[in-house]
PDB file of C-alpha atoms and ligand atoms in Angstrom:
ATOM      1  CA  MET A 280     106.916  81.823 100.752  1.00  0.00           C
ATOM      2  CA  SER A 281     110.391  81.810 102.255  1.00  0.00           C
ATOM      3  CA  ALA A 282     110.572  80.258 105.726  1.00  0.00           C
ATOM      4  CA  SER A 283     112.303  83.422 106.935  1.00  0.00           C
ATOM      5  CA  VAL A 284     109.067  85.417 106.528  1.00  0.00           C
ATOM      6  CA  ALA A 285     106.865  85.436 109.628  1.00  0.00           C
ATOM      7  CA  ILE A 286     103.235  86.559 109.819  1.00  0.00           C
ATOM      8  CA  ARG A 287     102.123  88.148 113.080  1.00  0.00           C
ATOM      9  CA  GLN A 288      99.705  90.750 114.397  1.00  0.00           C
ATOM     10  CA  GLY A 289     100.810  94.315 113.821  1.00  0.00           C
ATOM     11  CA  ALA A 290     102.129  96.354 116.758  1.00  0.00           C
ATOM     12  CA  PRO A 291     102.745 100.090 117.350  1.00  0.00           C
ATOM     13  CA  ASP A 292     106.448  99.548 116.507  1.00  0.00           C
ATOM     14  CA  ASP A 293     105.466  98.540 112.960  1.00  0.00           C
ATOM     15  CA  SER A 294     104.308 102.038 112.013  1.00  0.00           C
ATOM     16  CA  ASP A 295     107.588 103.083 110.309  1.00  0.00           C
ATOM     17  CA  GLY A 296     107.555  99.894 108.239  1.00  0.00           C
ATOM     18  CA  ILE A 297     103.905 100.432 107.292  1.00  0.00           C
ATOM     19  CA  GLU A 298     104.554 104.079 106.335  1.00  0.00           C
ATOM     20  CA  ALA A 299     107.347 102.891 104.010  1.00  0.00           C
ATOM     21  CA  LEU A 300     105.467  99.912 102.580  1.00  0.00           C
ATOM     22  CA  TYR A 301     102.369 101.577 101.135  1.00  0.00           C
ATOM     23  CA  PRO A 302     104.022 104.150  98.802  1.00  0.00           C
ATOM     24  CA  ASP A 303     106.254 101.325  97.549  1.00  0.00           C
ATOM     25  CA  ALA A 304     103.441  98.788  96.986  1.00  0.00           C
ATOM     26  CA  PHE A 305     100.950 101.379  95.653  1.00  0.00           C
ATOM     27  CA  PRO A 306     103.013 104.026  93.808  1.00  0.00           C
ATOM     28  CA  ASP A 307      99.913 105.487  92.111  1.00  0.00           C
ATOM     29  CA  GLU A 308      97.584 105.581  95.116  1.00  0.00           C
ATOM     30  CA  ASP A 309      97.899 107.144  98.590  1.00  0.00           C
ATOM     31  CA  LEU A 310      96.364 104.624 100.961  1.00  0.00           C
ATOM     32  CA  LEU A 311      98.187 105.829 104.062  1.00  0.00           C
ATOM     33  CA  PRO A 312      95.374 108.154 105.238  1.00  0.00           C
ATOM     34  CA  VAL A 313      92.869 105.292 105.470  1.00  0.00           C
ATOM     35  CA  VAL A 314      95.486 102.886 106.831  1.00  0.00           C
ATOM     36  CA  ARG A 315      96.401 105.348 109.612  1.00  0.00           C
ATOM     37  CA  LYS A 316      92.740 105.919 110.509  1.00  0.00           C
ATOM     38  CA  LEU A 317      92.054 102.183 110.633  1.00  0.00           C
ATOM     39  CA  LEU A 318      95.103 101.480 112.799  1.00  0.00           C
ATOM     40  CA  ASP A 319      94.069 104.295 115.154  1.00  0.00           C
ATOM     41  CA  MET A 320      90.753 102.588 115.894  1.00  0.00           C
ATOM     42  CA  PRO A 321      90.748 101.217 119.440  1.00  0.00           C
ATOM     43  CA  SER A 322      89.151  97.943 118.317  1.00  0.00           C
ATOM     44  CA  GLY A 323      87.502  96.250 115.379  1.00  0.00           C
ATOM     45  CA  VAL A 324      90.596  95.921 113.205  1.00  0.00           C
ATOM     46  CA  LEU A 325      92.858  92.934 112.600  1.00  0.00           C
ATOM     47  CA  SER A 326      96.237  94.155 111.329  1.00  0.00           C
ATOM     48  CA  LEU A 327      98.708  91.508 110.178  1.00  0.00           C
ATOM     49  CA  VAL A 328     102.287  92.096 109.109  1.00  0.00           C
ATOM     50  CA  ALA A 329     104.762  89.927 107.210  1.00  0.00           C
ATOM     51  CA  VAL A 330     108.273  90.444 108.555  1.00  0.00           C
ATOM     52  CA  GLU A 331     111.616  89.148 107.318  1.00  0.00           C
ATOM     53  CA  ASP A 332     114.840  89.822 109.228  1.00  0.00           C
ATOM     54  CA  GLY A 333     113.133  92.677 111.045  1.00  0.00           C
ATOM     55  CA  VAL A 334     111.927  94.296 107.801  1.00  0.00           C
ATOM     56  CA  LEU A 335     108.210  94.684 107.176  1.00  0.00           C
ATOM     57  CA  VAL A 336     107.511  93.204 103.725  1.00  0.00           C
ATOM     58  CA  GLY A 337     103.716  92.924 103.740  1.00  0.00           C
ATOM     59  CA  HIS A 338     100.614  94.157 105.511  1.00  0.00           C
ATOM     60  CA  VAL A 339      96.887  93.528 105.491  1.00  0.00           C
ATOM     61  CA  ILE A 340      93.946  94.934 107.424  1.00  0.00           C
ATOM     62  CA  PHE A 341      90.633  93.223 108.113  1.00  0.00           C
ATOM     63  CA  THR A 342      87.948  95.570 109.495  1.00  0.00           C
ATOM     64  CA  ASP A 343      84.923  94.373 111.474  1.00  0.00           C
ATOM     65  CA  CYS A 344      81.703  95.333 109.688  1.00  0.00           C
ATOM     66  CA  GLY A 345      78.014  94.631 109.990  1.00  0.00           C
ATOM     67  CA  LEU A 346      74.830  95.091 108.026  1.00  0.00           C
ATOM     68  CA  SER A 347      72.881  98.333 108.030  1.00  0.00           C
ATOM     69  CA  ASP A 348      69.643  96.733 109.265  1.00  0.00           C
ATOM     70  CA  ALA A 349      70.450  93.278 110.673  1.00  0.00           C
ATOM     71  CA  ASP A 350      72.886  91.608 113.042  1.00  0.00           C
ATOM     72  CA  ALA A 351      75.893  90.094 111.300  1.00  0.00           C
ATOM     73  CA  ARG A 352      79.553  89.496 112.018  1.00  0.00           C
ATOM     74  CA  LEU A 353      81.312  90.433 108.808  1.00  0.00           C
ATOM     75  CA  ALA A 354      84.767  91.721 107.875  1.00  0.00           C
ATOM     76  CA  LEU A 355      86.207  93.789 105.050  1.00  0.00           C
ATOM     77  CA  LEU A 356      89.657  92.871 103.710  1.00  0.00           C
ATOM     78  CA  GLY A 357      91.901  95.718 102.672  1.00  0.00           C
ATOM     79  CA  PRO A 358      94.211  97.218 101.977  1.00  0.00           C
ATOM     80  CA  LEU A 359      96.653  94.376 101.230  1.00  0.00           C
ATOM     81  CA  GLY A 360     100.154  95.324 100.141  1.00  0.00           C
ATOM     82  CA  VAL A 361     103.478  93.553  99.615  1.00  0.00           C
ATOM     83  CA  ALA A 362     106.834  95.293  99.110  1.00  0.00           C
ATOM     84  CA  SER A 363     107.460  95.656  95.371  1.00  0.00           C
ATOM     85  CA  ALA A 364     110.681  93.646  95.488  1.00  0.00           C
ATOM     86  CA  ARG A 365     108.925  90.779  97.259  1.00  0.00           C
ATOM     87  CA  GLN A 366     105.733  90.458  95.214  1.00  0.00           C
ATOM     88  CA  GLY A 367     104.853  87.119  93.636  1.00  0.00           C
ATOM     89  CA  GLN A 368     106.564  85.106  96.387  1.00  0.00           C
ATOM     90  CA  GLY A 369     103.521  84.010  98.346  1.00  0.00           C
ATOM     91  CA  ILE A 370     103.572  86.758 100.993  1.00  0.00           C
ATOM     92  CA  GLY A 371     100.196  88.251 100.062  1.00  0.00           C
ATOM     93  CA  SER A 372      98.640  84.783 100.019  1.00  0.00           C
ATOM     94  CA  ALA A 373     100.094  83.958 103.435  1.00  0.00           C
ATOM     95  CA  LEU A 374      98.642  87.181 104.894  1.00  0.00           C
ATOM     96  CA  VAL A 375      95.171  86.472 103.479  1.00  0.00           C
ATOM     97  CA  ARG A 376      95.178  82.818 104.613  1.00  0.00           C
ATOM     98  CA  ASP A 377      96.415  83.672 108.102  1.00  0.00           C
ATOM     99  CA  GLY A 378      93.758  86.385 108.465  1.00  0.00           C
ATOM    100  CA  ARG A 379      91.058  84.074 107.135  1.00  0.00           C
ATOM    101  CA  GLU A 380      91.811  81.531 109.889  1.00  0.00           C
ATOM    102  CA  ARG A 381      91.966  84.148 112.646  1.00  0.00           C
ATOM    103  CA  LEU A 382      88.609  85.594 111.574  1.00  0.00           C
ATOM    104  CA  ARG A 383      87.035  82.149 111.358  1.00  0.00           C
ATOM    105  CA  GLN A 384      88.162  81.402 114.909  1.00  0.00           C
ATOM    106  CA  ALA A 385      86.809  84.773 116.049  1.00  0.00           C
ATOM    107  CA  GLY A 386      83.336  83.920 114.737  1.00  0.00           C
ATOM    108  CA  ILE A 387      83.275  86.170 111.671  1.00  0.00           C
ATOM    109  CA  THR A 388      80.993  84.505 109.126  1.00  0.00           C
ATOM    110  CA  HIS A 389      81.855  86.337 105.879  1.00  0.00           C
ATOM    111  CA  VAL A 390      84.765  88.367 104.543  1.00  0.00           C
ATOM    112  CA  PHE A 391      84.272  90.935 101.765  1.00  0.00           C
ATOM    113  CA  VAL A 392      86.828  92.446  99.422  1.00  0.00           C
ATOM    114  CA  LEU A 393      86.914  94.931  96.578  1.00  0.00           C
ATOM    115  CA  GLY A 394      89.769  93.593  94.487  1.00  0.00           C
ATOM    116  CA  ASP A 395      90.884  91.710  91.402  1.00  0.00           C
ATOM    117  CA  PRO A 396      88.941  88.421  91.105  1.00  0.00           C
ATOM    118  CA  ALA A 397      91.967  86.924  89.321  1.00  0.00           C
ATOM    119  CA  TYR A 398      93.815  87.213  92.626  1.00  0.00           C
ATOM    120  CA  TYR A 399      91.115  86.683  95.251  1.00  0.00           C
ATOM    121  CA  ALA A 400      89.397  83.662  93.643  1.00  0.00           C
ATOM    122  CA  ARG A 401      92.327  81.481  94.787  1.00  0.00           C
ATOM    123  CA  PHE A 402      91.230  81.968  98.405  1.00  0.00           C
ATOM    124  CA  GLY A 403      87.609  81.075  97.637  1.00  0.00           C
ATOM    125  CA  PHE A 404      86.240  84.599  97.125  1.00  0.00           C
ATOM    126  CA  ALA A 405      83.323  84.703  94.681  1.00  0.00           C
ATOM    127  CA  PRO A 406      81.194  87.540  93.270  1.00  0.00           C
ATOM    128  CA  GLU A 407      78.884  89.060  95.906  1.00  0.00           C
ATOM    129  CA  THR A 408      75.387  90.183  95.012  1.00  0.00           C
ATOM    130  CA  GLY A 409      73.404  89.834  98.261  1.00  0.00           C
ATOM    131  CA  VAL A 410      75.337  92.447 100.253  1.00  0.00           C
ATOM    132  CA  ALA A 411      75.767  95.865  98.678  1.00  0.00           C
ATOM    133  CA  THR A 412      78.747  98.152  99.131  1.00  0.00           C
ATOM    134  CA  PRO A 413      78.179 101.252 101.329  1.00  0.00           C
ATOM    135  CA  PHE A 414      78.445 103.440  98.207  1.00  0.00           C
ATOM    136  CA  GLU A 415      77.344 102.409  94.742  1.00  0.00           C
ATOM    137  CA  LEU A 416      80.207 101.039  92.678  1.00  0.00           C
ATOM    138  CA  PRO A 417      80.932 102.080  89.119  1.00  0.00           C
ATOM    139  CA  VAL A 418      79.683  99.390  86.722  1.00  0.00           C
ATOM    140  CA  SER A 419      83.247  98.522  85.715  1.00  0.00           C
ATOM    141  CA  TRP A 420      84.077  97.623  89.344  1.00  0.00           C
ATOM    142  CA  ARG A 421      81.075  95.432  90.106  1.00  0.00           C
ATOM    143  CA  ASP A 422      82.925  92.166  89.418  1.00  0.00           C
ATOM    144  CA  ALA A 423      85.548  93.264  91.924  1.00  0.00           C
ATOM    145  CA  TRP A 424      83.062  93.073  94.833  1.00  0.00           C
ATOM    146  CA  GLN A 425      83.498  89.593  96.294  1.00  0.00           C
ATOM    147  CA  SER A 426      82.911  87.600  99.459  1.00  0.00           C
ATOM    148  CA  LEU A 427      84.063  84.443 101.168  1.00  0.00           C
ATOM    149  CA  ALA A 428      81.943  82.442 103.640  1.00  0.00           C
ATOM    150  CA  LEU A 429      83.911  81.323 106.703  1.00  0.00           C
ATOM    151  CA  ALA A 430      81.064  79.463 108.377  1.00  0.00           C
ATOM    152  CA  ALA A 431      77.950  77.688 107.211  1.00  0.00           C
ATOM    153  CA  ALA A 432      75.422  80.452 107.872  1.00  0.00           C
ATOM    154  CA  ALA A 433      71.746  79.546 108.134  1.00  0.00           C
ATOM    155  CA  ARG A 434      71.074  82.259 105.567  1.00  0.00           C
ATOM    156  CA  PRO A 435      73.586  84.231 103.543  1.00  0.00           C
ATOM    157  CA  PRO A 436      73.714  87.893 104.631  1.00  0.00           C
ATOM    158  CA  ARG A 437      71.538  90.345 102.693  1.00  0.00           C
ATOM    159  CA  GLY A 438      71.542  94.121 102.870  1.00  0.00           C
ATOM    160  CA  THR A 439      74.119  96.867 102.794  1.00  0.00           C
ATOM    161  CA  LEU A 440      77.528  96.560 104.399  1.00  0.00           C
ATOM    162  CA  SER A 441      77.856  98.850 107.380  1.00  0.00           C
ATOM    163  CA  VAL A 442      81.417 100.104 107.775  1.00  0.00           C
ATOM    164  CA  PRO A 443      83.212 102.160 110.446  1.00  0.00           C
ATOM    165  CA  GLU A 444      84.168 105.783 109.797  1.00  0.00           C
ATOM    166  CA  PRO A 445      87.513 105.234 108.023  1.00  0.00           C
ATOM    167  CA  TRP A 446      85.694 103.373 105.242  1.00  0.00           C
ATOM    168  CA  SER A 447      82.813 105.888 105.074  1.00  0.00           C
ATOM    169  CA  ASP A 448      84.501 107.889 102.332  1.00  0.00           C
ATOM    170  CA  PRO A 449      82.950 107.554  98.858  1.00  0.00           C
ATOM    171  CA  ALA A 450      86.374 108.189  97.291  1.00  0.00           C
ATOM    172  CA  LEU A 451      87.530 104.805  98.600  1.00  0.00           C
ATOM    173  CA  TRP A 452      84.738 103.112  96.623  1.00  0.00           C
ATOM    174  CA  ALA A 453      85.306 104.788  93.270  1.00  0.00           C
ATOM    175  CA  PRO A 454      88.197 104.966  90.765  1.00  0.00           C
TER     176      PRO A 454
HETATM  177  C1  COA B  49      98.429  92.064  94.982  1.00  0.00           C
HETATM  178  C2  COA B  49      99.479  91.644  96.011  1.00  0.00           C
HETATM  179  C3  COA B  49      98.995  91.984  97.407  1.00  0.00           C
HETATM  180  C4  COA B  49      99.647  90.123  95.928  1.00  0.00           C
HETATM  181  O1  COA B  49     100.610  89.693  96.864  1.00  0.00           O
HETATM  182  P1  COA B  49     101.849  88.819  96.356  1.00  0.00           P
HETATM  183  O2  COA B  49     102.623  88.408  97.544  1.00  0.00           O
HETATM  184  O3  COA B  49     102.563  89.599  95.307  1.00  0.00           O
HETATM  185  O4  COA B  49     101.083  87.621  95.664  1.00  0.00           O
HETATM  186  P2  COA B  49     101.274  86.050  95.908  1.00  0.00           P
HETATM  187  O5  COA B  49     102.725  85.702  95.795  1.00  0.00           O
HETATM  188  O6  COA B  49     100.567  85.662  97.125  1.00  0.00           O
HETATM  189  O7  COA B  49     100.482  85.484  94.683  1.00  0.00           O
HETATM  190  C5  COA B  49     101.062  85.569  93.423  1.00  0.00           C
HETATM  191  C6  COA B  49     100.001  85.357  92.402  1.00  0.00           C
HETATM  192  O8  COA B  49      99.125  86.478  92.421  1.00  0.00           O
HETATM  193  C7  COA B  49      99.055  87.049  91.134  1.00  0.00           C
HETATM  194  N1  COA B  49      98.880  88.477  91.334  1.00  0.00           N
HETATM  195  C8  COA B  49      99.712  89.322  91.975  1.00  0.00           C
HETATM  196  N2  COA B  49      99.192  90.564  91.958  1.00  0.00           N
HETATM  197  C9  COA B  49      98.021  90.488  91.302  1.00  0.00           C
HETATM  198  C10 COA B  49      97.020  91.430  90.974  1.00  0.00           C
HETATM  199  N3  COA B  49      97.119  92.733  91.294  1.00  0.00           N
HETATM  200  N4  COA B  49      95.952  90.987  90.292  1.00  0.00           N
HETATM  201  C11 COA B  49      95.826  89.688  89.966  1.00  0.00           C
HETATM  202  N5  COA B  49      96.737  88.753  90.260  1.00  0.00           N
HETATM  203  C12 COA B  49      97.822  89.155  90.914  1.00  0.00           C
HETATM  204  C13 COA B  49     100.365  86.687  90.491  1.00  0.00           C
HETATM  205  O9  COA B  49     100.250  86.717  89.094  1.00  0.00           O
HETATM  206  C14 COA B  49     100.566  85.271  91.007  1.00  0.00           C
HETATM  207  O10 COA B  49      99.746  84.391  90.284  1.00  0.00           O
HETATM  208  P3  COA B  49     100.091  82.829  90.123  1.00  0.00           P
HETATM  209  O11 COA B  49     100.098  82.243  91.497  1.00  0.00           O
HETATM  210  O12 COA B  49      98.971  82.313  89.288  1.00  0.00           O
HETATM  211  O13 COA B  49     101.432  82.803  89.486  1.00  0.00           O
HETATM  212  C15 COA B  49     100.848  92.315  95.777  1.00  0.00           C
HETATM  213  O14 COA B  49     101.346  91.921  94.518  1.00  0.00           O
HETATM  214  C16 COA B  49     100.788  93.838  95.850  1.00  0.00           C
HETATM  215  O15 COA B  49     100.967  94.409  96.923  1.00  0.00           O
HETATM  216  N6  COA B  49     100.583  94.491  94.695  1.00  0.00           N
HETATM  217  C17 COA B  49     100.521  95.944  94.653  1.00  0.00           C
HETATM  218  C18 COA B  49      99.377  96.460  95.442  1.00  0.00           C
HETATM  219  C19 COA B  49      98.048  95.895  94.968  1.00  0.00           C
HETATM  220  O16 COA B  49      97.744  95.890  93.782  1.00  0.00           O
HETATM  221  N7  COA B  49      97.226  95.439  95.913  1.00  0.00           N
HETATM  222  C20 COA B  49      95.923  94.920  95.555  1.00  0.00           C
HETATM  223  C21 COA B  49      95.224  94.381  96.703  1.00  0.00           C
HETATM  224  S1  COA B  49      94.330  95.667  97.560  1.00  0.00           S
END
């Protein structure tokens, strides 16, 4: 990634850049409704931006989650988007790695993602079978459900991921 790209926590001033980024990175999908809801939450969300010369070129959200019937400090990664003209230059990777370290330091033990294993395996994500998604996934998406351990847990988490309201929409968990 170019040295002129900086990763930092998102701020209210980033909203115009975020509103412009998502339609560009995801031309076939409208993720802004869930992104807006997540960023409106008073707590429980880590929003990171990649900025170059004052222009927002990447964004990722990590949402604090738990388990439906046990204590756990988990996080869900997504969405992750990089400006179309800047994809393939290490910006997405820098956002994921920066977030991974911040979450580790904050005591989160596992991060979950629903995404392409060909991309997320490079960060250590592996198929998840012990923790179920809040809504049943279509069979064709099951390999996309992955997790990454950030700390040596006594026992790996088991159960169903409990998510805050913005993620409690079955449409976000189906094609
Ligand atoms: C997916 C995305 C976030 C990756 O960020 P990026 O900055 O482009 O990626 P990086 O430069 O960190 O990594 C590049 C590598 O990822 C691979 N890659 C990029 N997008 C990929 C995808 N959707 N699936 C699988 N691999 C992908 C590239 O082939 C490249 O592989 P290589 O290192 O083996 O050459 C970005 O391309 C993007 O915003 N795409 C459109 C939105 C999207 O599909 N988001 C999915 C995540 S929710």
